[in-house]
Amino acid sequence: MTDVQIIAFYEFRRLSGLPEIKVRLMEAMRGHSILGTIIIAEEGFNATVSGPADQIPQFVERVGEVFGTSIIYKSSFFSDNPFRRRLVKIKPEIVTLRKEVDFALGNGTHISPRDWNELIRRDDVYLLDTRNDYEFQVGSFAGAVNPATGRFSDLPAFVESNLDPQKQKLVAMFCTGGIRCEKFAPYLKGLGFENVFQLEGGILRYLEEIPAAESLWNGECFVFDERISVDEKLRKGKAEDHSAAMKSK
């Protein structure tokens, strides 16, 4: 096990006093030698950061005090620090969809990694990869639909052109760590899709919990840091980064 620990965490919860929160988060990051990015908005927070493994528990505790919640995070390790800067950004959304979402509609949509395989093996399931095309090209679940988007905010237009609540009666969706699905599952419910499910904890938790012999995942998982991708054991992968070309279109 290496010394640099990489953690990702988010939560949709109503926040106020964002400038003060930003100052406190920067202090926590400096105090525990943490690099990476934390995004805060009135709808919640979203972070991927890294630092010395022996500093992560204290950092997580301080962040929980700032937000008034218990931080639940996904973790991996790497030989080098994948981040070079320390950033706290205030934005309109912690993940940009540009659509109004009633988050209460997401209640009851989560499927654990242990139950995921059974769900997506069903003949009547529409398996939607909510990530961007350059992420899909690195790896995805067998049989998943690639919406070929360049950004998350393009996904509603794909749904409008390709999905119908009367035809796609069972939709299962997934993303890297779960945050995009936390927003898109209730969005679909609001459009009239009745049976909508999301992979709890995303691909990263699935790879962490499901043995390779049982996994339905193909390829590697794109991550938004210098590692580019991780393999089925959450180690640095071998994929090339095609995101710059996609984003320039």
mmCIF file of C-alpha atoms in Angstrom:
data_model
loop_
_atom_site.group_PDB
_atom_site.id
_atom_site.type_symbol
_atom_site.label_atom_id
_atom_site.label_comp_id
_atom_site.label_asym_id
_atom_site.label_seq_id
_atom_site.Cartn_x
_atom_site.Cartn_y
_atom_site.Cartn_z
ATOM 1 C CA MET A 1 0.000 0.000 0.000
ATOM 2 C CA THR A 2 1.334 3.442 -0.924
ATOM 3 C CA ASP A 3 1.390 6.617 1.135
ATOM 4 C CA VAL A 4 -0.863 8.834 -1.049
ATOM 5 C CA GLN A 5 -4.576 8.266 -0.431
ATOM 6 C CA ILE A 6 -7.148 9.570 -2.908
ATOM 7 C CA ILE A 7 -10.686 10.096 -1.660
ATOM 8 C CA ALA A 8 -13.900 11.212 -3.353
ATOM 9 C CA PHE A 9 -17.029 12.354 -1.546
ATOM 10 C CA TYR A 10 -20.178 14.366 -2.179
ATOM 11 C CA GLU A 11 -23.564 15.101 -0.737
ATOM 12 C CA PHE A 12 -26.604 17.001 -1.918
ATOM 13 C CA ARG A 13 -27.625 19.147 1.038
ATOM 14 C CA ARG A 14 -28.696 22.760 1.350
ATOM 15 C CA LEU A 15 -25.734 25.042 2.133
ATOM 16 C CA SER A 16 -25.506 28.736 2.967
ATOM 17 C CA GLY A 17 -22.605 31.036 3.793
ATOM 18 C CA LEU A 18 -20.496 29.631 0.957
ATOM 19 C CA PRO A 19 -17.610 32.166 1.206
ATOM 20 C CA GLU A 20 -17.095 31.294 4.879
ATOM 21 C CA ILE A 21 -17.275 27.579 4.092
ATOM 22 C CA LYS A 22 -14.643 28.064 1.390
ATOM 23 C CA VAL A 23 -12.233 29.673 3.856
ATOM 24 C CA ARG A 24 -12.691 26.873 6.395
ATOM 25 C CA LEU A 25 -12.188 24.165 3.767
ATOM 26 C CA MET A 26 -8.987 25.795 2.505
ATOM 27 C CA GLU A 27 -7.703 25.914 6.073
ATOM 28 C CA ALA A 28 -8.475 22.214 6.499
ATOM 29 C CA MET A 29 -6.723 21.334 3.236
ATOM 30 C CA ARG A 30 -3.600 23.331 4.129
ATOM 31 C CA GLY A 31 -3.548 21.993 7.678
ATOM 32 C CA HIS A 32 -3.505 18.372 6.516
ATOM 33 C CA SER A 33 -1.411 18.707 3.319
ATOM 34 C CA ILE A 34 -4.406 17.936 1.085
ATOM 35 C CA LEU A 35 -4.443 18.681 -2.655
ATOM 36 C CA GLY A 36 -7.296 18.447 -5.136
ATOM 37 C CA THR A 37 -10.610 20.202 -5.666
ATOM 38 C CA ILE A 38 -13.711 20.733 -3.554
ATOM 39 C CA ILE A 39 -16.753 22.229 -5.278
ATOM 40 C CA ILE A 40 -19.437 23.838 -3.142
ATOM 41 C CA ALA A 41 -22.828 25.214 -4.140
ATOM 42 C CA GLU A 42 -26.137 25.933 -2.489
ATOM 43 C CA GLU A 43 -27.155 22.362 -3.426
ATOM 44 C CA GLY A 44 -24.207 20.636 -1.687
ATOM 45 C CA PHE A 45 -20.559 19.663 -2.086
ATOM 46 C CA ASN A 46 -18.437 17.468 -4.346
ATOM 47 C CA ALA A 47 -14.755 16.666 -3.817
ATOM 48 C CA THR A 48 -11.868 14.593 -5.066
ATOM 49 C CA VAL A 49 -8.707 15.171 -3.064
ATOM 50 C CA SER A 50 -5.551 13.389 -2.000
ATOM 51 C CA GLY A 51 -2.960 13.512 0.721
ATOM 52 C CA PRO A 52 -0.885 11.524 3.198
ATOM 53 C CA ALA A 53 -2.828 8.474 4.360
ATOM 54 C CA ASP A 54 -2.175 9.335 7.996
ATOM 55 C CA GLN A 55 -3.781 12.778 7.508
ATOM 56 C CA ILE A 56 -6.969 11.697 5.729
ATOM 57 C CA PRO A 57 -8.980 10.682 8.843
ATOM 58 C CA GLN A 58 -8.387 14.042 10.561
ATOM 59 C CA PHE A 59 -9.138 15.926 7.349
ATOM 60 C CA VAL A 60 -12.399 14.029 6.828
ATOM 61 C CA GLU A 61 -13.421 14.787 10.408
ATOM 62 C CA ARG A 62 -12.774 18.515 9.945
ATOM 63 C CA VAL A 63 -14.709 18.608 6.665
ATOM 64 C CA GLY A 64 -17.618 16.853 8.343
ATOM 65 C CA GLU A 65 -17.627 19.562 11.022
ATOM 66 C CA VAL A 66 -17.670 22.276 8.341
ATOM 67 C CA PHE A 67 -20.660 20.750 6.563
ATOM 68 C CA GLY A 68 -22.400 19.430 9.656
ATOM 69 C CA THR A 69 -22.579 15.874 8.341
ATOM 70 C CA SER A 70 -20.735 12.565 8.335
ATOM 71 C CA ILE A 71 -18.503 12.305 5.281
ATOM 72 C CA ILE A 72 -18.833 9.040 3.362
ATOM 73 C CA TYR A 73 -15.984 8.619 0.916
ATOM 74 C CA LYS A 74 -14.544 6.223 -1.637
ATOM 75 C CA SER A 75 -10.822 5.601 -1.381
ATOM 76 C CA SER A 76 -7.888 4.411 -3.492
ATOM 77 C CA PHE A 77 -4.102 4.675 -3.271
ATOM 78 C CA PHE A 78 -1.368 5.756 -5.644
ATOM 79 C CA SER A 79 2.422 6.081 -5.550
ATOM 80 C CA ASP A 80 2.363 9.801 -6.510
ATOM 81 C CA ASN A 81 0.018 12.638 -5.751
ATOM 82 C CA PRO A 82 -2.366 12.902 -8.751
ATOM 83 C CA PHE A 83 -3.140 16.558 -7.996
ATOM 84 C CA ARG A 84 -0.908 19.607 -8.148
ATOM 85 C CA ARG A 85 -3.168 22.316 -6.761
ATOM 86 C CA ARG A 86 -5.411 23.002 -3.814
ATOM 87 C CA LEU A 87 -8.785 24.455 -4.882
ATOM 88 C CA VAL A 88 -12.167 25.219 -3.346
ATOM 89 C CA LYS A 89 -14.631 26.479 -5.950
ATOM 90 C CA ILE A 90 -18.030 28.080 -5.441
ATOM 91 C CA LYS A 91 -20.330 27.175 -8.335
ATOM 92 C CA PRO A 92 -24.062 27.274 -9.179
ATOM 93 C CA GLU A 93 -24.179 23.430 -9.149
ATOM 94 C CA ILE A 94 -21.830 20.753 -7.803
ATOM 95 C CA VAL A 95 -22.466 18.774 -10.991
ATOM 96 C CA THR A 96 -23.798 20.799 -13.916
ATOM 97 C CA LEU A 97 -27.100 19.630 -15.384
ATOM 98 C CA ARG A 98 -28.846 22.995 -15.846
ATOM 99 C CA LYS A 99 -32.219 21.461 -15.026
ATOM 100 C CA GLU A 100 -34.482 21.743 -12.009
ATOM 101 C CA VAL A 101 -34.466 18.515 -10.010
ATOM 102 C CA ASP A 102 -36.695 17.362 -7.153
ATOM 103 C CA PHE A 103 -34.168 15.272 -5.228
ATOM 104 C CA ALA A 104 -36.913 13.645 -3.160
ATOM 105 C CA LEU A 105 -37.857 11.664 -6.279
ATOM 106 C CA GLY A 106 -34.537 9.843 -5.964
ATOM 107 C CA ASN A 107 -35.637 8.035 -2.820
ATOM 108 C CA GLY A 108 -35.774 4.283 -3.402
ATOM 109 C CA THR A 109 -33.767 4.346 -6.634
ATOM 110 C CA HIS A 110 -30.449 3.059 -5.252
ATOM 111 C CA ILE A 111 -29.251 -0.469 -6.035
ATOM 112 C CA SER A 112 -26.273 -1.911 -4.171
ATOM 113 C CA PRO A 113 -23.302 -3.299 -6.127
ATOM 114 C CA ARG A 114 -24.267 -6.761 -4.861
ATOM 115 C CA ASP A 115 -27.716 -6.527 -6.484
ATOM 116 C CA TRP A 116 -26.600 -4.659 -9.602
ATOM 117 C CA ASN A 117 -25.661 -7.674 -11.722
ATOM 118 C CA GLU A 118 -29.065 -9.273 -11.311
ATOM 119 C CA LEU A 119 -30.785 -6.043 -12.346
ATOM 120 C CA ILE A 120 -28.769 -5.358 -15.488
ATOM 121 C CA ARG A 121 -29.065 -8.945 -16.701
ATOM 122 C CA ARG A 122 -32.815 -8.479 -17.129
ATOM 123 C CA ASP A 123 -34.081 -8.495 -20.711
ATOM 124 C CA ASP A 124 -36.325 -5.484 -20.131
ATOM 125 C CA VAL A 125 -33.713 -3.143 -18.645
ATOM 126 C CA TYR A 126 -32.434 -0.045 -20.462
ATOM 127 C CA LEU A 127 -28.874 0.314 -19.161
ATOM 128 C CA LEU A 128 -27.746 3.939 -19.437
ATOM 129 C CA ASP A 129 -24.158 5.100 -19.006
ATOM 130 C CA THR A 130 -24.615 8.703 -17.822
ATOM 131 C CA ARG A 131 -20.963 9.571 -18.373
ATOM 132 C CA ASN A 132 -19.356 11.275 -21.366
ATOM 133 C CA ASP A 133 -18.193 9.544 -24.532
ATOM 134 C CA TYR A 134 -14.479 9.768 -23.659
ATOM 135 C CA GLU A 135 -15.236 7.981 -20.382
ATOM 136 C CA PHE A 136 -17.316 5.299 -22.080
ATOM 137 C CA GLN A 137 -14.482 4.536 -24.511
ATOM 138 C CA VAL A 138 -12.205 3.570 -21.605
ATOM 139 C CA GLY A 139 -14.661 1.057 -20.195
ATOM 140 C CA SER A 140 -18.305 0.379 -19.358
ATOM 141 C CA PHE A 141 -20.773 -2.335 -18.400
ATOM 142 C CA ALA A 142 -21.618 -4.937 -21.002
ATOM 143 C CA GLY A 143 -24.685 -3.864 -22.974
ATOM 144 C CA ALA A 144 -24.715 -0.259 -21.721
ATOM 145 C CA VAL A 145 -26.049 2.517 -23.944
ATOM 146 C CA ASN A 146 -23.514 5.212 -24.780
ATOM 147 C CA PRO A 147 -25.302 8.570 -25.146
ATOM 148 C CA ALA A 148 -22.130 9.945 -26.805
ATOM 149 C CA THR A 149 -22.260 13.184 -24.826
ATOM 150 C CA GLY A 150 -19.415 15.638 -24.331
ATOM 151 C CA ARG A 151 -20.732 16.926 -21.018
ATOM 152 C CA PHE A 152 -23.308 15.926 -18.433
ATOM 153 C CA SER A 153 -25.599 18.815 -19.347
ATOM 154 C CA ASP A 154 -26.031 17.244 -22.831
ATOM 155 C CA LEU A 155 -27.783 14.213 -21.358
ATOM 156 C CA PRO A 156 -31.316 15.681 -21.093
ATOM 157 C CA ALA A 157 -31.311 16.325 -24.852
ATOM 158 C CA PHE A 158 -30.306 12.696 -25.478
ATOM 159 C CA VAL A 159 -33.185 11.500 -23.312
ATOM 160 C CA GLU A 160 -35.650 13.774 -25.077
ATOM 161 C CA SER A 161 -34.637 12.372 -28.476
ATOM 162 C CA ASN A 162 -34.189 8.707 -27.591
ATOM 163 C CA LEU A 163 -36.213 7.674 -24.539
ATOM 164 C CA ASP A 164 -39.918 7.395 -23.860
ATOM 165 C CA PRO A 165 -41.509 6.543 -20.482
ATOM 166 C CA GLN A 166 -43.954 4.287 -22.330
ATOM 167 C CA LYS A 167 -41.181 2.306 -24.030
ATOM 168 C CA GLN A 168 -38.278 2.305 -21.565
ATOM 169 C CA LYS A 169 -40.185 1.092 -18.533
ATOM 170 C CA LEU A 170 -37.107 0.021 -16.545
ATOM 171 C CA VAL A 171 -34.029 2.258 -16.610
ATOM 172 C CA ALA A 172 -30.804 1.442 -14.768
ATOM 173 C CA MET A 173 -28.032 4.039 -14.766
ATOM 174 C CA PHE A 174 -24.495 4.395 -13.500
ATOM 175 C CA CYS A 175 -21.594 6.842 -13.344
ATOM 176 C CA THR A 176 -18.116 7.005 -11.838
ATOM 177 C CA GLY A 177 -18.811 7.710 -8.178
ATOM 178 C CA GLY A 178 -22.579 8.144 -8.072
ATOM 179 C CA ILE A 179 -23.012 11.915 -8.080
ATOM 180 C CA ARG A 180 -24.329 12.314 -11.629
ATOM 181 C CA CYS A 181 -26.887 9.574 -11.053
ATOM 182 C CA GLU A 182 -27.960 11.191 -7.777
ATOM 183 C CA LYS A 183 -29.122 14.074 -9.921
ATOM 184 C CA PHE A 184 -30.231 12.268 -13.060
ATOM 185 C CA ALA A 185 -32.315 9.520 -11.481
ATOM 186 C CA PRO A 186 -34.782 11.988 -9.893
ATOM 187 C CA TYR A 187 -34.674 14.053 -13.093
ATOM 188 C CA LEU A 188 -35.894 11.032 -15.089
ATOM 189 C CA LYS A 189 -38.527 10.292 -12.464
ATOM 190 C CA GLY A 190 -39.751 13.857 -12.887
ATOM 191 C CA LEU A 191 -40.169 13.209 -16.612
ATOM 192 C CA GLY A 192 -42.505 10.295 -15.931
ATOM 193 C CA PHE A 193 -40.106 7.325 -15.987
ATOM 194 C CA GLU A 194 -41.492 5.146 -13.208
ATOM 195 C CA ASN A 195 -38.887 2.429 -12.654
ATOM 196 C CA VAL A 196 -35.520 4.166 -12.415
ATOM 197 C CA PHE A 197 -32.518 2.727 -10.578
ATOM 198 C CA GLN A 198 -28.970 3.908 -9.989
ATOM 199 C CA LEU A 199 -25.814 2.028 -9.000
ATOM 200 C CA GLU A 200 -25.135 3.086 -5.416
ATOM 201 C CA GLY A 201 -21.600 4.380 -5.030
ATOM 202 C CA GLY A 202 -21.025 4.226 -8.771
ATOM 203 C CA ILE A 203 -18.468 2.228 -10.700
ATOM 204 C CA LEU A 204 -15.752 2.797 -8.111
ATOM 205 C CA ARG A 205 -17.710 1.114 -5.342
ATOM 206 C CA TYR A 206 -18.742 -1.695 -7.691
ATOM 207 C CA LEU A 207 -15.100 -2.414 -8.540
ATOM 208 C CA GLU A 208 -14.206 -2.264 -4.868
ATOM 209 C CA GLU A 209 -16.897 -4.704 -3.732
ATOM 210 C CA ILE A 210 -17.445 -7.136 -6.614
ATOM 211 C CA PRO A 211 -14.813 -9.837 -7.251
ATOM 212 C CA ALA A 212 -13.339 -9.860 -10.759
ATOM 213 C CA ALA A 213 -14.799 -13.314 -11.422
ATOM 214 C CA GLU A 214 -18.331 -11.938 -10.860
ATOM 215 C CA SER A 215 -17.864 -8.524 -12.463
ATOM 216 C CA LEU A 216 -19.806 -7.431 -15.545
ATOM 217 C CA TRP A 217 -17.526 -4.429 -16.016
ATOM 218 C CA ASN A 218 -15.420 -4.313 -19.196
ATOM 219 C CA GLY A 219 -12.210 -2.278 -19.436
ATOM 220 C CA GLU A 220 -11.013 0.421 -17.073
ATOM 221 C CA CYS A 221 -12.725 3.358 -15.377
ATOM 222 C CA PHE A 222 -11.863 6.916 -16.375
ATOM 223 C CA VAL A 223 -11.042 9.235 -13.459
ATOM 224 C CA PHE A 224 -10.584 12.991 -13.484
ATOM 225 C CA ASP A 225 -6.984 13.230 -12.301
ATOM 226 C CA GLU A 226 -3.468 12.466 -13.527
ATOM 227 C CA ARG A 227 -4.034 8.705 -13.282
ATOM 228 C CA ILE A 228 -6.497 8.970 -16.238
ATOM 229 C CA SER A 229 -8.036 5.588 -15.379
ATOM 230 C CA VAL A 230 -8.102 2.847 -12.759
ATOM 231 C CA ASP A 231 -8.291 -0.884 -13.324
ATOM 232 C CA GLU A 232 -10.550 -3.476 -11.680
ATOM 233 C CA LYS A 233 -8.388 -3.347 -8.537
ATOM 234 C CA LEU A 234 -8.509 0.472 -8.428
ATOM 235 C CA ARG A 235 -4.854 0.730 -9.417
ATOM 236 C CA LYS A 236 -3.605 3.203 -12.031
ATOM 237 C CA GLY A 237 -4.769 2.027 -15.440
ATOM 238 C CA LYS A 238 -3.232 2.201 -18.899
ATOM 239 C CA ALA A 239 -5.860 4.200 -20.798
ATOM 240 C CA GLU A 240 -5.117 7.245 -22.918
ATOM 241 C CA ASP A 241 -6.824 10.540 -22.125
ATOM 242 C CA HIS A 242 -9.255 11.504 -24.902
ATOM 243 C CA SER A 243 -11.107 14.111 -22.847
ATOM 244 C CA ALA A 244 -9.264 17.153 -24.227
ATOM 245 C CA ALA A 245 -10.271 16.292 -27.799
ATOM 246 C CA MET A 246 -13.906 15.821 -26.781
ATOM 247 C CA LYS A 247 -14.044 19.046 -24.778
ATOM 248 C CA SER A 248 -12.594 21.062 -27.668
ATOM 249 C CA LYS A 249 -15.443 20.085 -29.996
#
